[in-house]
Coordinates of C-alpha atoms and ligand atoms in Angstrom, one line a residue:
Chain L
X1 CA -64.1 -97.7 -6.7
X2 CA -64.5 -97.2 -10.5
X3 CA -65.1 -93.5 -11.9
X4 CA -68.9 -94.4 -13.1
X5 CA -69.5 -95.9 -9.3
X6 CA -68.1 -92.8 -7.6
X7 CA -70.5 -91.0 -10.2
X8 CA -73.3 -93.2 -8.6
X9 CA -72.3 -92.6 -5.1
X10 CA -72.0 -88.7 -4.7
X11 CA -74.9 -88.2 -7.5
X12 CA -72.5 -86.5 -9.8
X13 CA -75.1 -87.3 -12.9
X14 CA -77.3 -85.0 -11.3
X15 CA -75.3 -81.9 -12.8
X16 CA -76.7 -79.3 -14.5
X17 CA -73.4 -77.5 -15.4
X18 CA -75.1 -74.8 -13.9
X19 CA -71.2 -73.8 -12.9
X20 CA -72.4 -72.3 -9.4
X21 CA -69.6 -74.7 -8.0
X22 CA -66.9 -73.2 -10.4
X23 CA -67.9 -69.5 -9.4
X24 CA -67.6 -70.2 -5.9
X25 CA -64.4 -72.3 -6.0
X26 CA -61.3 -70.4 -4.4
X27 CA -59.1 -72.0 -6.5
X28 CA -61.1 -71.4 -9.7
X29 CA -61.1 -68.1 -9.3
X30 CA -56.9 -67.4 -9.5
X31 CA -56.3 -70.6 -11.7
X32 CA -58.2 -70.8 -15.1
X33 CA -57.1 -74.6 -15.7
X34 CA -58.9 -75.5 -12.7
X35 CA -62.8 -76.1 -12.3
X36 CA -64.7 -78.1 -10.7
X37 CA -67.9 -78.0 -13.1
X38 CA -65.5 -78.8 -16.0
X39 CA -63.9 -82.2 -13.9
X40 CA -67.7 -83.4 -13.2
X41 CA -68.1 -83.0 -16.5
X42 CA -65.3 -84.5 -18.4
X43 CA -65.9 -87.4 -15.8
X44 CA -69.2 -87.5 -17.1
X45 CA -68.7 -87.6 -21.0
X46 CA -64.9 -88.2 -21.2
X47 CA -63.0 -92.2 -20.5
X48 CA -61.6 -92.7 -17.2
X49 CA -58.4 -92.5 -18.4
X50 CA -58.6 -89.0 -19.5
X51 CA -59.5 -87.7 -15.9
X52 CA -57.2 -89.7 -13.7
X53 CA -54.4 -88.7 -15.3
X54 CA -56.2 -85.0 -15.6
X55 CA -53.2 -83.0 -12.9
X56 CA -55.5 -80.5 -12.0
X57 CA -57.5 -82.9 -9.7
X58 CA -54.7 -82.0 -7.0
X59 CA -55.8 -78.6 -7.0
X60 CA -59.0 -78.9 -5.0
X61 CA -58.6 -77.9 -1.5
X62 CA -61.8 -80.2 -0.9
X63 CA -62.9 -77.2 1.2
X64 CA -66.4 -78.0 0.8
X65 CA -67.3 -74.3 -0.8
X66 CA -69.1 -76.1 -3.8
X67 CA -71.4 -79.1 -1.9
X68 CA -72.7 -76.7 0.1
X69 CA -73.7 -74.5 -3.2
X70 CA -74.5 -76.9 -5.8
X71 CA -78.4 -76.7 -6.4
X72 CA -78.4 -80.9 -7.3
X73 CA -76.3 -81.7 -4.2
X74 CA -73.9 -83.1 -5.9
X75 CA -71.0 -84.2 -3.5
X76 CA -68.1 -82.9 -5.1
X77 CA -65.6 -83.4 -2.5
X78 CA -66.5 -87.0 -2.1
X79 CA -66.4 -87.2 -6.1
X80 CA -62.9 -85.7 -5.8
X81 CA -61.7 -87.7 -3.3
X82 CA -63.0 -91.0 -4.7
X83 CA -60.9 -89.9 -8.2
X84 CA -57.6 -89.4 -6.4
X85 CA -58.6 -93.1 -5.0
X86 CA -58.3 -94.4 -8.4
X87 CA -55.5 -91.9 -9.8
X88 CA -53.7 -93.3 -6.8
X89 CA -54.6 -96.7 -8.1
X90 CA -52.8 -95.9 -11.5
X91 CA -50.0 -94.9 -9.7
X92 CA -50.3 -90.6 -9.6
X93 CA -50.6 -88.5 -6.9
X94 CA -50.6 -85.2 -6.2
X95 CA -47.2 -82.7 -5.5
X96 CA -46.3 -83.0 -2.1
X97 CA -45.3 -79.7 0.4
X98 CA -42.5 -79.3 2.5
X99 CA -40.5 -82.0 1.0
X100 CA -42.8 -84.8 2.0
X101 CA -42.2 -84.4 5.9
X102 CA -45.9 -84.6 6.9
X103 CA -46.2 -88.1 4.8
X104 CA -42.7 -89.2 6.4
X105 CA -44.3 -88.9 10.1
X106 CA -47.1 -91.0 9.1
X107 CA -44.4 -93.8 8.5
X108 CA -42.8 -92.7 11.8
X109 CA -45.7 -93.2 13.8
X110 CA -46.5 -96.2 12.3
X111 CA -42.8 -98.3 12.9
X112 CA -42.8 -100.8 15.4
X113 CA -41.7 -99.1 18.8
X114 CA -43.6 -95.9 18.1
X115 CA -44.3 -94.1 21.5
X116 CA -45.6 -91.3 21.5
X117 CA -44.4 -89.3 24.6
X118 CA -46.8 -87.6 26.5
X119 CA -44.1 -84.9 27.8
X120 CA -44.9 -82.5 24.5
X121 CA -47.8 -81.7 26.4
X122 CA -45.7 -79.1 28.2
X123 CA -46.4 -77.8 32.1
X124 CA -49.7 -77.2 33.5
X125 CA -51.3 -79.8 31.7
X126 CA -52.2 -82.7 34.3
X127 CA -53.4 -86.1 32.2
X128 CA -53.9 -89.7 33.4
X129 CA -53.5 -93.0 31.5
X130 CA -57.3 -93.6 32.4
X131 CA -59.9 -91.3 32.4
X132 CA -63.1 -91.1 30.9
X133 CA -62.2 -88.8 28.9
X134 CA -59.7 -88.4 26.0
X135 CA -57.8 -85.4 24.7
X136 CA -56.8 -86.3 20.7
X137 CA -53.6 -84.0 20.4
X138 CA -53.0 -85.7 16.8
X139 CA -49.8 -84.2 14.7
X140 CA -49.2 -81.0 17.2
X141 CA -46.4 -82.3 18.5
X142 CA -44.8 -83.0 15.1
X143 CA -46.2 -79.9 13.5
X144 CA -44.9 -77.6 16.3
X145 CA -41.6 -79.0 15.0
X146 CA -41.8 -78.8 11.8
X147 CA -43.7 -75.0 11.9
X148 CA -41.7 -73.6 14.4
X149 CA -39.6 -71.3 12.0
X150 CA -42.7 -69.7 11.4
X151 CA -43.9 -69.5 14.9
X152 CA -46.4 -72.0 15.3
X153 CA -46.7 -73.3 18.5
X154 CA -48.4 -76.5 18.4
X155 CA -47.0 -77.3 21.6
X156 CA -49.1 -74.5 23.2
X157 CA -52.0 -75.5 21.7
X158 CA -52.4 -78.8 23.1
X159 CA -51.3 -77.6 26.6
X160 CA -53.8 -74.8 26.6
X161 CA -56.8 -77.5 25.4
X162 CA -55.6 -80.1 28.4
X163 CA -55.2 -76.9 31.0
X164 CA -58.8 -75.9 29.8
X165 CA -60.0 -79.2 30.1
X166 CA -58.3 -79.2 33.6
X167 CA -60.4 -75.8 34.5
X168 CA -63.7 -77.9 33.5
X169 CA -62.7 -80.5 36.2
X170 CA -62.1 -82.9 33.9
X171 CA -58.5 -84.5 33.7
X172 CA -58.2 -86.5 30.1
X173 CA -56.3 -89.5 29.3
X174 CA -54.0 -89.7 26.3
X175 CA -51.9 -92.6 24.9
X176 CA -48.4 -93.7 24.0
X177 CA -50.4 -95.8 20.9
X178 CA -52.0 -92.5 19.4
X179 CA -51.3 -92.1 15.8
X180 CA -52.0 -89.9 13.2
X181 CA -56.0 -89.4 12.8
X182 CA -55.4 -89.9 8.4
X183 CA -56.9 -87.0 7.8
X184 CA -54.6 -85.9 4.8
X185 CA -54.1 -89.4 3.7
X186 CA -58.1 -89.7 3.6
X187 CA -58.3 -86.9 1.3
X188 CA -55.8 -87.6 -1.1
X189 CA -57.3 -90.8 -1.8
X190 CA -56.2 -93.1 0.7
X191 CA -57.7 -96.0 2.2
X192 CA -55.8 -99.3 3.8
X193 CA -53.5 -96.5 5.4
X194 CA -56.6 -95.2 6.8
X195 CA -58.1 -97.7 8.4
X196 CA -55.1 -98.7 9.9
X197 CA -55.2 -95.7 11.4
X198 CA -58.4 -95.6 12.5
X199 CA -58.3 -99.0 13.9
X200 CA -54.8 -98.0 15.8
X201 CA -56.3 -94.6 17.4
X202 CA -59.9 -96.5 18.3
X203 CA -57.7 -99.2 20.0
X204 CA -55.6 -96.9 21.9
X205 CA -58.4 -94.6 23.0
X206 CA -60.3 -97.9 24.2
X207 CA -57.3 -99.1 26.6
X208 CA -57.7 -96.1 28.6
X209 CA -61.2 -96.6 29.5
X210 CA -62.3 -93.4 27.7
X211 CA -66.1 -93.2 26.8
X212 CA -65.8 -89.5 25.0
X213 CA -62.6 -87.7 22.7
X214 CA -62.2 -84.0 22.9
X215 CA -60.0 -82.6 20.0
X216 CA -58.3 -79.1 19.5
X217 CA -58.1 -80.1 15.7
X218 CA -61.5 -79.7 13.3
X219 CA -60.1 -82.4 10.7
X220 CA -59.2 -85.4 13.4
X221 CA -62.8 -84.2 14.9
X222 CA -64.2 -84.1 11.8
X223 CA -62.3 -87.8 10.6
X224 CA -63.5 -89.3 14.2
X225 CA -67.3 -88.2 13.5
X226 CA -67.7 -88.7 10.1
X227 CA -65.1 -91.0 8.2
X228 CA -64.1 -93.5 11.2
X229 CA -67.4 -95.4 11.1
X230 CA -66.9 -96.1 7.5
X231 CA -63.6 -98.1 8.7
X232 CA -64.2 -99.3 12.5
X233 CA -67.4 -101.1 13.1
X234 CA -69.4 -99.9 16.3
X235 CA -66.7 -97.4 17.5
X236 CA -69.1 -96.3 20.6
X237 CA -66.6 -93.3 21.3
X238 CA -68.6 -89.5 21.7
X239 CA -66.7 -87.4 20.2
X240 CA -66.6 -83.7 21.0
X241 CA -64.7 -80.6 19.5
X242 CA -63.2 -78.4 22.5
X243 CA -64.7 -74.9 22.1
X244 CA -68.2 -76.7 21.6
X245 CA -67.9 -78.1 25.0
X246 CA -66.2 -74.8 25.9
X247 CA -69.0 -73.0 24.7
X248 CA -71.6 -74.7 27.4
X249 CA -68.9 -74.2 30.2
X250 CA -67.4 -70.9 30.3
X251 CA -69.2 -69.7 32.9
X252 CA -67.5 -72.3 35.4
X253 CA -64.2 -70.4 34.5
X254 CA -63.0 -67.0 35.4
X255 CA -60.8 -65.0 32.8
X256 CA -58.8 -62.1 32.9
X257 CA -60.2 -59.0 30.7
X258 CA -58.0 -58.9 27.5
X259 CA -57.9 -55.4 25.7
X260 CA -57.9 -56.5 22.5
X261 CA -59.8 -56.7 18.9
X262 CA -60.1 -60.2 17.0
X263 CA -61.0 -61.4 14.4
X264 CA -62.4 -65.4 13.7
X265 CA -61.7 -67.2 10.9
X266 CA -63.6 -70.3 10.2
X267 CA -61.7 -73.5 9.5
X268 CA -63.6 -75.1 6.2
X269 CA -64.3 -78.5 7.8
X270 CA -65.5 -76.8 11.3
X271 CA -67.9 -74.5 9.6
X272 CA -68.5 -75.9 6.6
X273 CA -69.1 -80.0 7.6
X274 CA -69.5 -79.7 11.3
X275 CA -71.8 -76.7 11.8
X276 CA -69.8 -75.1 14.6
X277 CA -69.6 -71.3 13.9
X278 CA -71.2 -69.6 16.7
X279 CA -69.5 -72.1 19.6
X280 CA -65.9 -70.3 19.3
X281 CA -66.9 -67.4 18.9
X282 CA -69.2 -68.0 22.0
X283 CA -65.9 -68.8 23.9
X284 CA -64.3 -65.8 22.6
X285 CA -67.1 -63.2 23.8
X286 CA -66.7 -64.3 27.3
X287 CA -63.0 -63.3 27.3
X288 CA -63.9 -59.8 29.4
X289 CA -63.3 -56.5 27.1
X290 CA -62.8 -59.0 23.9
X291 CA -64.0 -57.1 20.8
X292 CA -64.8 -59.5 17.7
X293 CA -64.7 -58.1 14.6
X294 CA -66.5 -60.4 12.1
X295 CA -64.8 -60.3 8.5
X296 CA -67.2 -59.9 5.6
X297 CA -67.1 -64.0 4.8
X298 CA -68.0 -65.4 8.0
X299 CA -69.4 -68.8 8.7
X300 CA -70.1 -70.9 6.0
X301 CA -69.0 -68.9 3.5
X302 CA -65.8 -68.1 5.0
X303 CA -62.8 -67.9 2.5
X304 CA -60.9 -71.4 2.9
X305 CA -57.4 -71.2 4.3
X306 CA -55.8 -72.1 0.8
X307 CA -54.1 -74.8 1.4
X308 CA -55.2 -78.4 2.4
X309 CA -53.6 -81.7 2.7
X310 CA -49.7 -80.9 1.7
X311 CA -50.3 -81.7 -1.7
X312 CA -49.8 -78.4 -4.5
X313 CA -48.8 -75.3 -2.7
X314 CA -48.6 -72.7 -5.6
X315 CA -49.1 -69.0 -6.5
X316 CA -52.7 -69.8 -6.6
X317 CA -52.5 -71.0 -2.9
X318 CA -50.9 -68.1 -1.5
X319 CA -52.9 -65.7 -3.2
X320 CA -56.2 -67.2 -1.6
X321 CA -54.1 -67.3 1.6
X322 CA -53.2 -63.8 1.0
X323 CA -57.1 -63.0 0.0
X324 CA -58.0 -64.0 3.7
X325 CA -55.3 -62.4 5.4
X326 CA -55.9 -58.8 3.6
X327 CA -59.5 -59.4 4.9
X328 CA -59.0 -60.2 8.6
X329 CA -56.5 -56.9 8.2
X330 CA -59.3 -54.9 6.7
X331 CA -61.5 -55.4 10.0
X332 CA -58.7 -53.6 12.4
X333 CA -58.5 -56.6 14.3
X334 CA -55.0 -56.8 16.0
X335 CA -55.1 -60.8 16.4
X336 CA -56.6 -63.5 13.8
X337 CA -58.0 -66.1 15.5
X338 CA -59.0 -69.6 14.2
X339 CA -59.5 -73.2 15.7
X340 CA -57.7 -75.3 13.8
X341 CA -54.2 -75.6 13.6
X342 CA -53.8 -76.1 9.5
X343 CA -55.4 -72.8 9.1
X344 CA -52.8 -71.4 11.5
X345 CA -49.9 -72.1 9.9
X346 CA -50.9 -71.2 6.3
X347 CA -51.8 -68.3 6.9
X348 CA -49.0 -67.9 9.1
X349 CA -47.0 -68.7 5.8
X350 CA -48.8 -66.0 3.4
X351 CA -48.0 -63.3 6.2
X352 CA -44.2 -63.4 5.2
X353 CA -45.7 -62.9 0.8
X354 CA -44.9 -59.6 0.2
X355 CA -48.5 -58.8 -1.8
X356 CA -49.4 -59.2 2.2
X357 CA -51.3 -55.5 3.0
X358 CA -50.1 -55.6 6.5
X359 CA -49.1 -57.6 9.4
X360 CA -51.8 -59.1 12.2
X361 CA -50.8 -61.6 14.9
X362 CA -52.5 -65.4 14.7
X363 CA -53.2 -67.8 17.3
X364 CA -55.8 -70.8 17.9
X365 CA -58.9 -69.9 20.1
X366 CA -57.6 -72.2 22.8
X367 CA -54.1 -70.4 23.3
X368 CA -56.0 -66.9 23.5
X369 CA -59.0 -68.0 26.1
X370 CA -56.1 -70.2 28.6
X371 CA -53.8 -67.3 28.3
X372 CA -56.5 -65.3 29.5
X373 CA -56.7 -67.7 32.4
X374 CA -55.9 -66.5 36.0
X375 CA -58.1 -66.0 38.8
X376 CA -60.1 -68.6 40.9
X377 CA -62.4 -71.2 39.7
X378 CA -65.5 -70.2 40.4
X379 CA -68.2 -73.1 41.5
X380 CA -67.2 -76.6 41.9
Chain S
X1 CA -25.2 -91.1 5.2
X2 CA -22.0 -89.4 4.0
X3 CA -21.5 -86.6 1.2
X4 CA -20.0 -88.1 -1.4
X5 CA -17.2 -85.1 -1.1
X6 CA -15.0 -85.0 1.5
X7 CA -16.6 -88.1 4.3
X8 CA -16.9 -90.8 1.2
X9 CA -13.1 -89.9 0.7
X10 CA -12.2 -90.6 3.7
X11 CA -14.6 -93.5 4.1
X12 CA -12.6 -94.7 1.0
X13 CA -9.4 -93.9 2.6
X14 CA -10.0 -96.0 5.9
X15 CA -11.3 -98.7 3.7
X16 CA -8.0 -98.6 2.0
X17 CA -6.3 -98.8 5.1
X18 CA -8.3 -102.0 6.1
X19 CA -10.3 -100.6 8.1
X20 CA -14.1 -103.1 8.4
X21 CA -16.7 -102.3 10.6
X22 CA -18.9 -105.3 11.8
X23 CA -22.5 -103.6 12.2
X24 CA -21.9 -103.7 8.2
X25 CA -24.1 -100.1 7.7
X26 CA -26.2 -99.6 4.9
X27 CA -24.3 -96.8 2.9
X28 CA -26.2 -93.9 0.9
X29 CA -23.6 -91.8 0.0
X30 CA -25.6 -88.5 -1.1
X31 CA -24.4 -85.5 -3.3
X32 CA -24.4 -82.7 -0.5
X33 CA -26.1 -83.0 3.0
X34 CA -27.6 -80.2 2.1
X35 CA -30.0 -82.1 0.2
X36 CA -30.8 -84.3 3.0
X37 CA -34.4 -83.5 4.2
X38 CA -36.4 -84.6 7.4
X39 CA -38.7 -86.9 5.3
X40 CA -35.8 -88.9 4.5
X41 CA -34.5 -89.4 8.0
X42 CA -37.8 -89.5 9.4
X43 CA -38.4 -92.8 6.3
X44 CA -35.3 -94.7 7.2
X45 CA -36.2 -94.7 11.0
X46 CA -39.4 -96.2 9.7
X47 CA -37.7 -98.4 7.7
X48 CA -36.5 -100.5 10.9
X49 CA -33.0 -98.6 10.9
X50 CA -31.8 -98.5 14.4
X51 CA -29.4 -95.5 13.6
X52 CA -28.5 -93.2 11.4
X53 CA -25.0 -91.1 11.2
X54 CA -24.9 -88.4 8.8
X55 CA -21.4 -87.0 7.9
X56 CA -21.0 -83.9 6.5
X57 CA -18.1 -81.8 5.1
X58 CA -16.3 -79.5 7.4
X59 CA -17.5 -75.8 7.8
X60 CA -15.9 -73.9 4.3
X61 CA -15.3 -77.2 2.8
X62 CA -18.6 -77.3 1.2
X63 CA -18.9 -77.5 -2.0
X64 CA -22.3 -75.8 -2.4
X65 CA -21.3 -73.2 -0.2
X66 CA -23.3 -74.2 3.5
X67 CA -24.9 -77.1 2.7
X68 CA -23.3 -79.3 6.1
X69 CA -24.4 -76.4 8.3
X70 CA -28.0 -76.6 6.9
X71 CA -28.0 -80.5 7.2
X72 CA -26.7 -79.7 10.5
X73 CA -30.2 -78.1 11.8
X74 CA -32.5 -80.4 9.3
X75 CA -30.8 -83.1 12.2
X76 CA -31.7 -81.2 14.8
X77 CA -35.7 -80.8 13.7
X78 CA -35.3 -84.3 12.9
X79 CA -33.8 -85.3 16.6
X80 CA -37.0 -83.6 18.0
X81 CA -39.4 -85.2 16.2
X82 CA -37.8 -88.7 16.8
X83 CA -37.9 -87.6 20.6
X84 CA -41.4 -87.4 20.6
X85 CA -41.7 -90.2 18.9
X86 CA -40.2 -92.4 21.7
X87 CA -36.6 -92.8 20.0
X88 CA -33.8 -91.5 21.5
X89 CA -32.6 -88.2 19.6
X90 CA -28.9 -89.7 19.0
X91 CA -29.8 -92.7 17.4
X92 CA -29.4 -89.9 14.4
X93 CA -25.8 -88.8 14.5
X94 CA -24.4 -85.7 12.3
X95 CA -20.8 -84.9 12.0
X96 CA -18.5 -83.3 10.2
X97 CA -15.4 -84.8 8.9
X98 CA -12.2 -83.6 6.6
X99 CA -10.6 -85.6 3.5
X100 CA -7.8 -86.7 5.4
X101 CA -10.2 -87.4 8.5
X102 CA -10.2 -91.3 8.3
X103 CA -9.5 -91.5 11.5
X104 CA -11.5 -89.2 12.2
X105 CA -14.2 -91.6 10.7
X106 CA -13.5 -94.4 12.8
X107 CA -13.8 -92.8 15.5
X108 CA -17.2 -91.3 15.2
X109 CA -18.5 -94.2 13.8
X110 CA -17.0 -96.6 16.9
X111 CA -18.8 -93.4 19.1
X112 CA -21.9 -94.0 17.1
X113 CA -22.0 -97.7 17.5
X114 CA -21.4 -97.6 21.0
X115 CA -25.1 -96.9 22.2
X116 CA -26.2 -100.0 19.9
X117 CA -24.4 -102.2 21.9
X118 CA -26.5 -103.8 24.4
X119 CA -30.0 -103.2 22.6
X120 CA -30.3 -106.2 20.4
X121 CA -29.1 -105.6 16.7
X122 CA -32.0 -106.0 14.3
X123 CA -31.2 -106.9 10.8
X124 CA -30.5 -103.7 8.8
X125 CA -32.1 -103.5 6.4
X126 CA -31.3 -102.0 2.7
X127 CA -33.4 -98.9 1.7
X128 CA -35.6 -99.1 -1.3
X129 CA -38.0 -97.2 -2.4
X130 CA -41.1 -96.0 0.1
X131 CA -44.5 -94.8 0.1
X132 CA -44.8 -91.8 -1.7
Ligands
LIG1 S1 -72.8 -76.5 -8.9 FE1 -73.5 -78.7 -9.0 S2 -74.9 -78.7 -10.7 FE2 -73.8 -76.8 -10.9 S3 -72.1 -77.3 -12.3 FE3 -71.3 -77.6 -10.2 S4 -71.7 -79.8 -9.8 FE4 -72.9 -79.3 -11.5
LIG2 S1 -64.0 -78.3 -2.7 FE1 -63.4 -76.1 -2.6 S2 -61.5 -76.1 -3.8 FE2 -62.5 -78.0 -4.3 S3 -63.7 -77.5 -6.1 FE3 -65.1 -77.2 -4.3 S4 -64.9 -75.1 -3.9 FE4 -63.2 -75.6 -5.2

């Protein structure tokens, strides 16, 4: 897509460089190069060339703060992601994180002979090869690898989401042919790769009979509901995020009380593109003698993670990350909770910068609720 | 993947002595295994490379101080990942090997071979550049 059709498509000539969008940026707001009113607008008035080339395009976490702002609904994100398309085209890209290992298991899971073993699932955590429904573990495994130095435990995660899923009655299938959901790829401009994802996952899903996909992870949820269509015709899958369907259900499970005072932080693409805010914390409040402490940008307007895609981690990351941390400190919360595993391990990452105001413990929402798991079923 | 210290020596050295190997392995020689990083192990995999053996210099003989013994857990991470991935962890082979060790060499690399030997042998094929 040319620069003046992604102009066309995500309305960008209906700017007003009102700059609401460049106030409310994170990134904007650490890093005076960067801002987003200033790309629409060079995109608008300068050549092509000068903007594809233009670095700071990387530096958008495409969190979503500024569509949700912008008084002409312009659709920044979608602007953004359409002019990595075409940087990509002239051969840039952005600076990759942790040595381009999160590219690298892209490739891995897409060699011939990729199997994807469903043994990372851990104990506990009874699936089928057919079953009507579909747990969609995407990277965990790998990430719970890769993380682990930091303490993330992916692995955990996706057991906790199966054993909950389990609790509901409902044993999901999951697949040796699962890939990747192309999230990242998606966002930094990527297509083919996409869809060859997309068409992998759908196909694999399919073959176990599955009519509905639950995921632990808002950006495969949030790639299956709203960027899959765009690449597999007639998909036909429901697709459901875990603490939504929690939500509905946690009356049919019994929990053991849990001391303790949390704090939820909102993942951008749950909040921000999906509309689930009150579902998890829903699922929290019935964890017996839970306190939840809501930090001042809830919802939303929540304070994105800092950090998206594994492309530029810099000082201006980690001060946003560290930004959000010092906030979810600042509520006396003992434990910061979030759904969505990115989330988790950067902020996990900004604990250990020493501008850090303290320390606070962070898990997923799933990992809390099963490990408050114990007595009886009640009902069926 | 050798170090192009102290295992390219004595990959040089057992050449010297005629020693051939017929799998004929692709060899990137790199300038510490310290530098090796999962992404690139993780690429050649996906690559269609059945194997890979990394060789490392020997605890001290480092020239970058503790490069090996950094390599030696980026293999480790990498093992784990490959598991999960359906490929058995020791397809990826790390060892550390002297200047004088070409012996030592042939050894590991016969050791190495071994589990290749009743699969079918793709054709190797040369690493260029990938993806980025
Ligand atoms: S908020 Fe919208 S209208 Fe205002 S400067 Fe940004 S893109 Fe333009
Ligand atoms: S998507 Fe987020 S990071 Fe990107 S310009 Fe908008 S507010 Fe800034």
């Amino acid at each position: 897509m040319s620069l003046r059709a992604a102009v066309d498509k995500t309305k960008a000539y209906l700017c007003l460089e009102c700059g609401i969008c460049t106030g409310s940026c994170p990134v904007s707001r650490h890093r005076d190069a960067y801002s987003p009113r200033l790309t629409v607008e060079k995109a608008l008035l300068f050549s092509e060339d000068e903007s594809v080339h233009d670095p700071e395009m990387w530096s958008c976490l495409t969190c979503g703060t500024c569509d949700l702002r912008c008084p002409s609904t312009v659709d920044f994100t979608g602007f953004m992601r359409s002019m990595r398309e075409r940087a990509r085209q002239v051969g840039e890209s952005g600076v990759c994180t942790h040595a381009d290992t999160l590219a690298a298991l892209i490739d891995l899971q897409r060699m011939p002979g990729f199997r994807r073993q469903a043994s990372w699932l851990g104990r506990g955590a009874k699936t089928r090869s057919r079953s009507s429904t579909y747990y969609f573990g995407g990277c965990l495994p790998f990430l719970d690898v890769v993380f682990k130095e930091i303490g993330f435990d992916g692995r955990g995660i996706g057991n906790s989401s199966v054993r909950l899923l389990n609790q509901l009655g409902i044993i999901p299938a999951v697949s040796e042919g699962e890939v990747c959901c192309g999230h990242d790829e998606y966002w930094t401009g990527g297509g083919d790769l996409v869809k060859e994802l997309a068409k992998r996952n759908v196909a694999a899903i399919k073959k176990t009979g599955a009519k509905r996909v639950v995921f632990s992870c808002p950006e495969c949820y949030h790639m299956f509901k709203h960027v899959y269509s765009e690449f597999v015709r007639g998909m036909g899958l429901e697709v459901v995020f875990l603490l939504d369907l929690l939500s509905e259900k946690m009356g049919d499970i019994r929990l053991n009380s849990r001391k303790t005072k949390v704090t939820y932080h909102d993942p951008c693409r749950l909040a921000k593109s999906d509309d689930i805010i009150e579902e998890p914390r829903n699922v929290l409040k019935s964890i017996p003698d839970l306190e939840l402490a809501e930090m001042t940008r809830r919802g939303k307007d929540a304070l994105c993670c800092g950090s998206s895609n594994w492309v530029s981690c810099s000082r201006v990351n980690k001060k946003i990350q560290v930004e959000r941390l010092d906030e979810a400190i600042s509520t006396g919360a003992q434990v910061l909770v979030t759904a969505c595993p990115k989330c988790n391990i950067h902020l996990r990452c900004a604990l250990r910068d020493e501008d850090c105001s303290g320390q606070i413990e962070i898990t997923d929402a799933v990992t809390l609720v099963a490990g408050s798991l114990g007595g009886k079923k009640r009902g069926r | 993947m050798p170090c192009k210290w102290h295992p390219l020596t004595a990959m040089e050295n057992a050449a010297k002595d005629g020693f051939t190997c017929d799998a004929g392995p692709t060899v990137i020689p790199v300038k510490c295994t310290g530098l090796v990083k999962v992404s690139f192990l993780l690429k050649l995999f996906a690559k269609g490379f059945d194997g890979v053996l990394v060789l490392g210099c020997e605890e001290g003989d480092c020239h970058y101080y503790n490069g090996s013994q950094r390599c030696g857990e980026i293999v480790k991470e990498t093992q784990e990942i490959l598991e999960i991935a359906g490929v058995p962890g020791k397809r990826l082979g790390f060892h550390m090997i002297s200047e004088s060790g070409g012996k030592e060499y042939k050894r590991v690399l016969g050791n190495f071979l071994k589990q290749f030997k009743k699969t079918t042998r793709r054709r190797k094929r040369v690493a260029s550049r990938g993806r980025r």
